[in-house]
Short mmCIF file of C-alpha atoms in Angstrom, two decimals:
data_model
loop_
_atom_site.label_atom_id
_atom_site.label_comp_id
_atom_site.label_asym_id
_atom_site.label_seq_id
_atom_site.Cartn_x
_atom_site.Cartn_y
_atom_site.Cartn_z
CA UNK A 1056 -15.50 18.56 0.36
CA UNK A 1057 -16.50 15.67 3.12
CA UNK A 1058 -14.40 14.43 5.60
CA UNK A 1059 -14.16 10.68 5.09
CA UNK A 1060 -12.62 7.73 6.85
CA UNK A 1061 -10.24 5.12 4.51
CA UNK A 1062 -13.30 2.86 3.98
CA UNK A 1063 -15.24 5.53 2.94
CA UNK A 1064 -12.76 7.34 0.60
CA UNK A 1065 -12.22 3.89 -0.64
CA UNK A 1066 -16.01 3.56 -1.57
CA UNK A 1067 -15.88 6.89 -3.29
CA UNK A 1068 -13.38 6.05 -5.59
CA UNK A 1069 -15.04 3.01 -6.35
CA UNK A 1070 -18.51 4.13 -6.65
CA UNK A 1071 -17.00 7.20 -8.78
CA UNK A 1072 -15.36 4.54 -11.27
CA UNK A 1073 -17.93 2.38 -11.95
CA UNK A 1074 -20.25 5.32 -12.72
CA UNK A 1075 -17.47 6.57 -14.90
CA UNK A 1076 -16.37 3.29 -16.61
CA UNK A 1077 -19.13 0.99 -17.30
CA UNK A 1078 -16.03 -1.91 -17.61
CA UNK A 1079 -14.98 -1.29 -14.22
CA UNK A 1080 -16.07 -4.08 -12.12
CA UNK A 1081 -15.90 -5.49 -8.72
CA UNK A 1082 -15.71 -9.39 -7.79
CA UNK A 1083 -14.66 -10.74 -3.90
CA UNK A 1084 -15.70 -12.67 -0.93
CA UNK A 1085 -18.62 -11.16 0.42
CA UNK A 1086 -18.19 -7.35 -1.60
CA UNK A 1087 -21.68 -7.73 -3.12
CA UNK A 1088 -24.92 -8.30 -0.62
CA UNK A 1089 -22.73 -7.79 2.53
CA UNK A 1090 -20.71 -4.81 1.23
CA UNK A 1091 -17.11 -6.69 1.94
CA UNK A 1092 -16.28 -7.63 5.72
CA UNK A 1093 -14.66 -4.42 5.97
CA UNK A 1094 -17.29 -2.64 4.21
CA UNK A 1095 -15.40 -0.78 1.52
CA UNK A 1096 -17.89 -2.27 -1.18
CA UNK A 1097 -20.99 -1.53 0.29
CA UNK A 1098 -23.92 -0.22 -1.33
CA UNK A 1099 -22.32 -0.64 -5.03
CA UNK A 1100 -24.36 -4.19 -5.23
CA UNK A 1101 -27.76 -2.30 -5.06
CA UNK A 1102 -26.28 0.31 -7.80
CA UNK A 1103 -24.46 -1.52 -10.24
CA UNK A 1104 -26.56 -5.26 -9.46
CA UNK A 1105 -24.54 -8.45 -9.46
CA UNK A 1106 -23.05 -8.35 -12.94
CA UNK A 1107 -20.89 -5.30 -11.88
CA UNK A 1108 -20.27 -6.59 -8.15
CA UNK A 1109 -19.76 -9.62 -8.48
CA UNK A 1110 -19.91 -12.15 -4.93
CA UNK A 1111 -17.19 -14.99 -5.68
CA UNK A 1112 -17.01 -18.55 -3.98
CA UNK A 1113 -13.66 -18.91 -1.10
CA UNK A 1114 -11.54 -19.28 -3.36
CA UNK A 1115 -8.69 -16.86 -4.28
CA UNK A 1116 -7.06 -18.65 -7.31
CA UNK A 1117 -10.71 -18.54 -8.91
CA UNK A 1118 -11.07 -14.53 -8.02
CA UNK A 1119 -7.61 -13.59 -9.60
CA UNK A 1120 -7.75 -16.18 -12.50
CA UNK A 1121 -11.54 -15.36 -13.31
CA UNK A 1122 -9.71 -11.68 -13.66
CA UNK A 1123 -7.38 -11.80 -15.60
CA UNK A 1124 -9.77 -13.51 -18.28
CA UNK A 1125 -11.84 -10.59 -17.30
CA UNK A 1126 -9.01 -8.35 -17.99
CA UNK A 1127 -7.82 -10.08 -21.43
CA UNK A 1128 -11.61 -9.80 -22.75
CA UNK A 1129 -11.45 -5.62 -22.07
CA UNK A 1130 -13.17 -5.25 -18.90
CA UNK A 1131 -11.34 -3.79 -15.68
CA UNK A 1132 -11.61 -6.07 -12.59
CA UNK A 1133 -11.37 -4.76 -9.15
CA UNK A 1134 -10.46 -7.64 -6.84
CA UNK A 1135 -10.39 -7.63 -3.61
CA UNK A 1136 -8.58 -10.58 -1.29
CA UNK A 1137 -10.16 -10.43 1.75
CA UNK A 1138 -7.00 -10.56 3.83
CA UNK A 1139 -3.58 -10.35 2.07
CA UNK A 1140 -2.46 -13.53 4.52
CA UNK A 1141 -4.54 -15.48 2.30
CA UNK A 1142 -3.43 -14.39 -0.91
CA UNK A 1143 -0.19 -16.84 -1.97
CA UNK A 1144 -4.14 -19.47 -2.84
CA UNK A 1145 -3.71 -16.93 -5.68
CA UNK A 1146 0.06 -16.17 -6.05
CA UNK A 1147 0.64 -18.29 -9.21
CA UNK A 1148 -1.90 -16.42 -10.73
CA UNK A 1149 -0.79 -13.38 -9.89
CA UNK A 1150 3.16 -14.02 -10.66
CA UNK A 1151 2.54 -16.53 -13.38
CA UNK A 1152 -0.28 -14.60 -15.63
CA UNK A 1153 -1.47 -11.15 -14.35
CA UNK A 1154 2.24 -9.91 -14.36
CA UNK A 1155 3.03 -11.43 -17.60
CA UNK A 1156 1.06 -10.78 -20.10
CA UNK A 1157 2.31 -7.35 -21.44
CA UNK A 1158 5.20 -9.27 -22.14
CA UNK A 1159 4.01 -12.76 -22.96
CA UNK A 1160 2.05 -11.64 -26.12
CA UNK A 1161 4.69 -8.78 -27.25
CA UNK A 1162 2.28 -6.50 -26.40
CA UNK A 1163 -0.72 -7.26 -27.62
CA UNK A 1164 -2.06 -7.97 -24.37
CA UNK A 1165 -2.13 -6.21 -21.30
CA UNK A 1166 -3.93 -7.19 -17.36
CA UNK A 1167 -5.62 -3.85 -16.55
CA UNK A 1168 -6.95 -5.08 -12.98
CA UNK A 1169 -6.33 -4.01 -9.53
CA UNK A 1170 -6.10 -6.55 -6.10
CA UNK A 1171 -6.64 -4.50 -3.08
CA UNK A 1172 -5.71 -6.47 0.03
CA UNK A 1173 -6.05 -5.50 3.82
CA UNK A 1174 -2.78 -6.11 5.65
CA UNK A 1175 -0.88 -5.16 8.57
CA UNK A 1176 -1.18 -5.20 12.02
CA UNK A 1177 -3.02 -3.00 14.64
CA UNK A 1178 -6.19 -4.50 15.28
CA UNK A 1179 -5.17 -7.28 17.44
CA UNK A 1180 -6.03 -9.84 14.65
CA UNK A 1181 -5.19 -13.26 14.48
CA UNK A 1182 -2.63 -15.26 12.41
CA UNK A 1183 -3.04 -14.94 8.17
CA UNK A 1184 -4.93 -11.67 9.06
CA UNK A 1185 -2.00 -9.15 10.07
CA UNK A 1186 0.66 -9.76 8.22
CA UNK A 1187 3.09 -7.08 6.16
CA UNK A 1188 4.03 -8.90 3.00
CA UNK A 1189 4.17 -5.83 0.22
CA UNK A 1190 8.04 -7.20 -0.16
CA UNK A 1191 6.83 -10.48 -2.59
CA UNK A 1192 4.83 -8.07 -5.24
CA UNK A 1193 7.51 -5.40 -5.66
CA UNK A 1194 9.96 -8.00 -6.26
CA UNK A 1195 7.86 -9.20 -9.30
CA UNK A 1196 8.32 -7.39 -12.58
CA UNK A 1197 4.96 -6.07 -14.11
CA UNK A 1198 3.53 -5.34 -11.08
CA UNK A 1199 3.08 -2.06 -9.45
CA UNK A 1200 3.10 -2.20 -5.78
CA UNK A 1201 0.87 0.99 -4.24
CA UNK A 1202 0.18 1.55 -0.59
CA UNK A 1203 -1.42 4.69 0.59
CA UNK A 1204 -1.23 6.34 4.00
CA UNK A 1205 -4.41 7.74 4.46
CA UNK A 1206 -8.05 8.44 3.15
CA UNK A 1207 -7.12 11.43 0.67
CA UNK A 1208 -3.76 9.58 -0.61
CA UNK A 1209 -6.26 6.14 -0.58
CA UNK A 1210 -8.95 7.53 -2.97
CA UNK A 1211 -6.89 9.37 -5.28
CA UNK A 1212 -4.18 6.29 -5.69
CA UNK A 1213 -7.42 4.10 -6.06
CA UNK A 1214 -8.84 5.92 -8.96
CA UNK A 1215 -5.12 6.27 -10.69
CA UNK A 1216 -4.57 1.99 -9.82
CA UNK A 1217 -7.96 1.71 -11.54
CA UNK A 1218 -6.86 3.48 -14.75
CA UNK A 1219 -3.86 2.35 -15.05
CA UNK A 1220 -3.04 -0.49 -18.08
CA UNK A 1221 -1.07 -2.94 -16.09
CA UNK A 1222 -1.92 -4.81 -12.54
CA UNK A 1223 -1.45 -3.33 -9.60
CA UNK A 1224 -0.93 -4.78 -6.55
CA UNK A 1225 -3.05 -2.43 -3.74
CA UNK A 1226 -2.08 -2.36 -0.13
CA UNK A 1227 -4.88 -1.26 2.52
CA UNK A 1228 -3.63 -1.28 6.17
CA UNK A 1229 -6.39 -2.01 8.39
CA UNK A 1230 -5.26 0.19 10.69
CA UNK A 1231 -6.18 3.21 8.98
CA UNK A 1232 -9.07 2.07 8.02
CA UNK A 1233 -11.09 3.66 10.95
CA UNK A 1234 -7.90 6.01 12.25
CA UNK A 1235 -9.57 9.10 11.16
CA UNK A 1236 -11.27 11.46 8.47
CA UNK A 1237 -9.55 13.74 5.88
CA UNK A 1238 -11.12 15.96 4.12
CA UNK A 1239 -11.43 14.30 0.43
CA UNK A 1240 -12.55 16.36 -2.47
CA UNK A 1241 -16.13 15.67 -4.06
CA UNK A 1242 -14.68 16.13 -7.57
CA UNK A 1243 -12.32 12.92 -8.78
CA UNK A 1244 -9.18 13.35 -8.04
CA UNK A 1245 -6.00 11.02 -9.23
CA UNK A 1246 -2.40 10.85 -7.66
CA UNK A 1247 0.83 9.55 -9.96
CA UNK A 1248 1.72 5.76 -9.25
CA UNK A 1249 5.26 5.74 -8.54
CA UNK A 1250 6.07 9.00 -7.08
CA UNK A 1251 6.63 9.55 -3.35
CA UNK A 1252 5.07 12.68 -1.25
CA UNK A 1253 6.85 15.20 1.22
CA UNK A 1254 4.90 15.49 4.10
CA UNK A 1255 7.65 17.24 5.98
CA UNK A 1256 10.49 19.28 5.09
CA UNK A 1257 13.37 19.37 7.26
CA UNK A 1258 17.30 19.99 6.93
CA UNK A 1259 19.18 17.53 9.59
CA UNK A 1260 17.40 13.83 8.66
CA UNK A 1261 15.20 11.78 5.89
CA UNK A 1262 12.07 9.54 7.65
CA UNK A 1263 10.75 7.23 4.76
CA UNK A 1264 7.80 5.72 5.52
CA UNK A 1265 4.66 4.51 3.92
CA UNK A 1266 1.51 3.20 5.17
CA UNK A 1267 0.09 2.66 8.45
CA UNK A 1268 4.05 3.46 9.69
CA UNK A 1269 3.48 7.09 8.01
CA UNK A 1270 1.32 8.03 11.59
CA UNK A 1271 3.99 7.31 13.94
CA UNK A 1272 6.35 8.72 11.52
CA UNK A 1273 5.07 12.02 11.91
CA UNK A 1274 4.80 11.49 15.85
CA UNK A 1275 8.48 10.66 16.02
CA UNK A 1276 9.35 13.78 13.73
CA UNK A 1277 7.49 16.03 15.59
CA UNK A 1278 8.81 14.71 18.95
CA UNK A 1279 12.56 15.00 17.99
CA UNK A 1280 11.30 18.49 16.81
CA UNK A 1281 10.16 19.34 20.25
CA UNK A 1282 12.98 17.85 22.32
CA UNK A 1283 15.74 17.72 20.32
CA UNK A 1284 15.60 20.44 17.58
CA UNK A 1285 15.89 18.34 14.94
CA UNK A 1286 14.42 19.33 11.46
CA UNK A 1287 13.33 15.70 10.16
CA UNK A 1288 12.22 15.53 6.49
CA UNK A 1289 9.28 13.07 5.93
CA UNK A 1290 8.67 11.12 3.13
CA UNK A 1291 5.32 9.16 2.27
CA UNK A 1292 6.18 6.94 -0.38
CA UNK A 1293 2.80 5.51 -1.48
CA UNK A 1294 4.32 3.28 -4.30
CA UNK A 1295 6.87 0.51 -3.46
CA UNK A 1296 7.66 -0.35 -6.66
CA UNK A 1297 8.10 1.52 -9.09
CA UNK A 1298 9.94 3.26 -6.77
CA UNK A 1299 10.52 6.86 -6.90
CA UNK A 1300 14.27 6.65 -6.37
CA UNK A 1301 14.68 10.26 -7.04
CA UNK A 1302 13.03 11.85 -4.33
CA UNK A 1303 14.92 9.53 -1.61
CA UNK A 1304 18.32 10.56 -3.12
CA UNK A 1305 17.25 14.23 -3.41
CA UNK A 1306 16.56 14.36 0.28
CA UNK A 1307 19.05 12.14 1.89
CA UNK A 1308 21.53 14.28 -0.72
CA UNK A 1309 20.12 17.62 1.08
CA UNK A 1310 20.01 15.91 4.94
CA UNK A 1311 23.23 13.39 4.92
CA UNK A 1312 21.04 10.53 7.07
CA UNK A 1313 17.76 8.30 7.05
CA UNK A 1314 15.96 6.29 9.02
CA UNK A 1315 13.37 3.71 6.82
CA UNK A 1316 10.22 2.53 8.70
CA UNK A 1317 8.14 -0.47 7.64
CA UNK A 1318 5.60 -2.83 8.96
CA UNK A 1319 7.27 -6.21 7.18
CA UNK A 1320 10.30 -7.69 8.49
CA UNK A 1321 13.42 -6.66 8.53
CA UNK A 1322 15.65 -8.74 6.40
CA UNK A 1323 15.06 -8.59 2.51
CA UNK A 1324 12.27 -6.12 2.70
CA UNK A 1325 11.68 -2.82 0.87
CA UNK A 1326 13.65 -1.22 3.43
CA UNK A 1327 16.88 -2.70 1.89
CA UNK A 1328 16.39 -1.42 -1.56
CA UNK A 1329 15.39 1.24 -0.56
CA UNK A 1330 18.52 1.83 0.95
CA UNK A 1331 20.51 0.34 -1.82
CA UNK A 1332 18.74 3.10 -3.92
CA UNK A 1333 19.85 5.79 -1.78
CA UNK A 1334 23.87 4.47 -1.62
CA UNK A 1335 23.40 4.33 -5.33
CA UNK A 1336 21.95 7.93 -5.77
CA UNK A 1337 23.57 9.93 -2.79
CA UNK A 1338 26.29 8.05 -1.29
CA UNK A 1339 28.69 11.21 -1.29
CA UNK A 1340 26.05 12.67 0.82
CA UNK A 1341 25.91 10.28 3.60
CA UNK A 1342 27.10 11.11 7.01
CA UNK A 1343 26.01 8.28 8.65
CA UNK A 1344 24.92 4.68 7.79
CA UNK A 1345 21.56 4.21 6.48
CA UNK A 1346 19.04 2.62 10.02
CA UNK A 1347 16.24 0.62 8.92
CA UNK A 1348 13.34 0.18 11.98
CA UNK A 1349 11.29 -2.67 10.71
CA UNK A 1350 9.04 -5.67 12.29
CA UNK A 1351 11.79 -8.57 13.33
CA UNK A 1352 12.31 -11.68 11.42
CA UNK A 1353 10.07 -14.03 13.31
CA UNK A 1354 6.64 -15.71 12.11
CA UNK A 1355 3.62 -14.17 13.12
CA UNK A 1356 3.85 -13.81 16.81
CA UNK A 1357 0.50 -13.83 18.04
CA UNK A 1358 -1.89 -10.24 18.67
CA UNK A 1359 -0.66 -10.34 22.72
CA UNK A 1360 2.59 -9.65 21.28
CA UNK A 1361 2.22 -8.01 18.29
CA UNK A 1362 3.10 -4.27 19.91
CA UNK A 1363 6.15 -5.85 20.95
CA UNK A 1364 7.15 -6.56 17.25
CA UNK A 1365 5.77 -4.06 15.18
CA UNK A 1366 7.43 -0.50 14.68
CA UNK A 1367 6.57 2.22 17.53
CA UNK A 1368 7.49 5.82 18.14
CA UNK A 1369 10.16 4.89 20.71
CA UNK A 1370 11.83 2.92 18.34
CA UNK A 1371 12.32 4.96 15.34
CA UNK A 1372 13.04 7.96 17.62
CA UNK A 1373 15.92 5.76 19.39
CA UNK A 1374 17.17 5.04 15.63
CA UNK A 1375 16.86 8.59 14.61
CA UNK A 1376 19.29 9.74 17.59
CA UNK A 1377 21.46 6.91 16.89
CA UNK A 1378 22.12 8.38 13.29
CA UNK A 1379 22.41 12.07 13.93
CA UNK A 1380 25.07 11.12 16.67
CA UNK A 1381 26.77 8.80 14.76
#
């Protein structure tokens, strides 16, 4: 077992699929000589050549479109968008066909293709290249929406996205790309789409977070541990849609409050169904009302500032006192 890094993990799964699947492909800007500019492709040109990894013009309409042809004719595209800012040059295609299909053709049809984007904040970026925008895919039926928190969670979800008969949408924060190593098992290993993790079990509160917001999650549960005494449950939730409802009622049923934690903004974002989702499942339960710490509703507000608008620890410790005092 080798402790990896995101981009690495993300290479195994990859590399691991291809050798597996000889119709699992990979086509992007700049994934085939130049190993992708964040160098989760690299090597797999000189392995598979250029019919398999597959260097596309700028153009992110022609990527997703050239796909889902790719897809319809029995082959299993891995796209990547090089930034997820970029990616509404390929929305229609995404909304209008890759999600459709299944339905469009009563079946006979399905997109089996996955479109892993980089997003987020963290690395002082500029604008188009740190935004949090999972909200506009889980809103779209016949999409799955899958973001994973860390290398181990990264390769297996990869590998399961990859399989899987329908498209799914794949979330990569750049943040984690480089955060740290896990150790991630030589042998292939899969995780369920849809279902949510428990990182931490605790009696008093539910944290729900996903993503790069999973890290500081755990800081802020471990610091109202220490000063407080407060067992906090944590919940990694991996997929955003489907979402797995159950576990988030189960716990919030057990603890009576929760605090949600994401990197998009605030208003209309997963946070609020995943809070409608808990009132639906455990409302009985609730002893105080549901806090949501999320990026505010403001445009992209420039690297300088971007600590100033993203999540931190202070924040969703303030929130978590707020509820268990309420």
């Amino acid at each position: 077992m080798a402790k990896l890094n995101m981009v690495k993990a993300l290479n195994l799964a990859l590399l691991q699929e291809m050798e597996r699947d000889a119709d699992v492909l990979v086509i992007g800007e700049d994934v085939g000589v130049d190993g992708g500019v964040f160098r989760v492709t690299e090597d797999l040109h000189r392995k598979f050549g250029a019919k398999r990894v597959i260097d596309s013009p700028l153009a992110e309409a022609a990527i997703i479109g050239t796909s889902i042809g790719m897809a319809l004719y029995g082959l299993k595209p891995v796209c990547e968008i090089q930034f997820s800012g970029f990616a509404f040059q390929c929305f229609h295609q995404i909304e209008n066909h890759a999600a459709r299909y299944r339905m469009r053709s009563q079946g006979r049809f399905h997109c089996q293709m996955v479109v892993r984007m980089p997003y987020g904040g963290g690395v002082r970026a500029i604008e188009h290249h740190s935004e949090s925008e999972e909200q506009f895919y889980a809103h779209i039926p016949g999409l799955k929406m899958v973001i994973p928190s860390g290398p181990r969670t990264a390769r297996a979800l990869l590998v399961s996205a990859i399989r899987d008969p329908d498209p799914v949408i794949f979330f990569e924060a750049k943040a984690l790309y480089h955060a740290g190593r896990e150790d991630v098992p030589d042998e292939i290993e899969t995780l369920p789409i849809g279902r949510a993790r428990l990182v931490r079990e605790g009696s008093d509160l539910t944290i729900i977070a996903y993503g790069a917001m999973l890290r500081l999650a755990q800081e802020a549960a471990q610091l109202l541990h220490d000063e407080d005494g407060v067992a906090t449950e944590l919940i990694d939730l991996l997929t955003i849609s489907p979402l797995d409802r159950e576990t988030l009622t189960a716990s919030v049923g057990k603890t009576g409050r929760a605090v949600i934690v994401h990197e998009a903004p605030k208003s209309f974002g997963p946070g609020a169904e995943i809070a409608a989702s808990i009132m639906e499942g455990a409302f009985l339960s609730l002893e105080a009302p549901i806090r949501r710490v999320a990026a505010y509703d403001v445009p992209f507000v420039g690297f300088a500032r971007e600590k100033a608008n993203v999540p931190d620890v202070s924040r969703v410790v303030a929130a978590a006192r707020e509820t268990l005092a309420f």
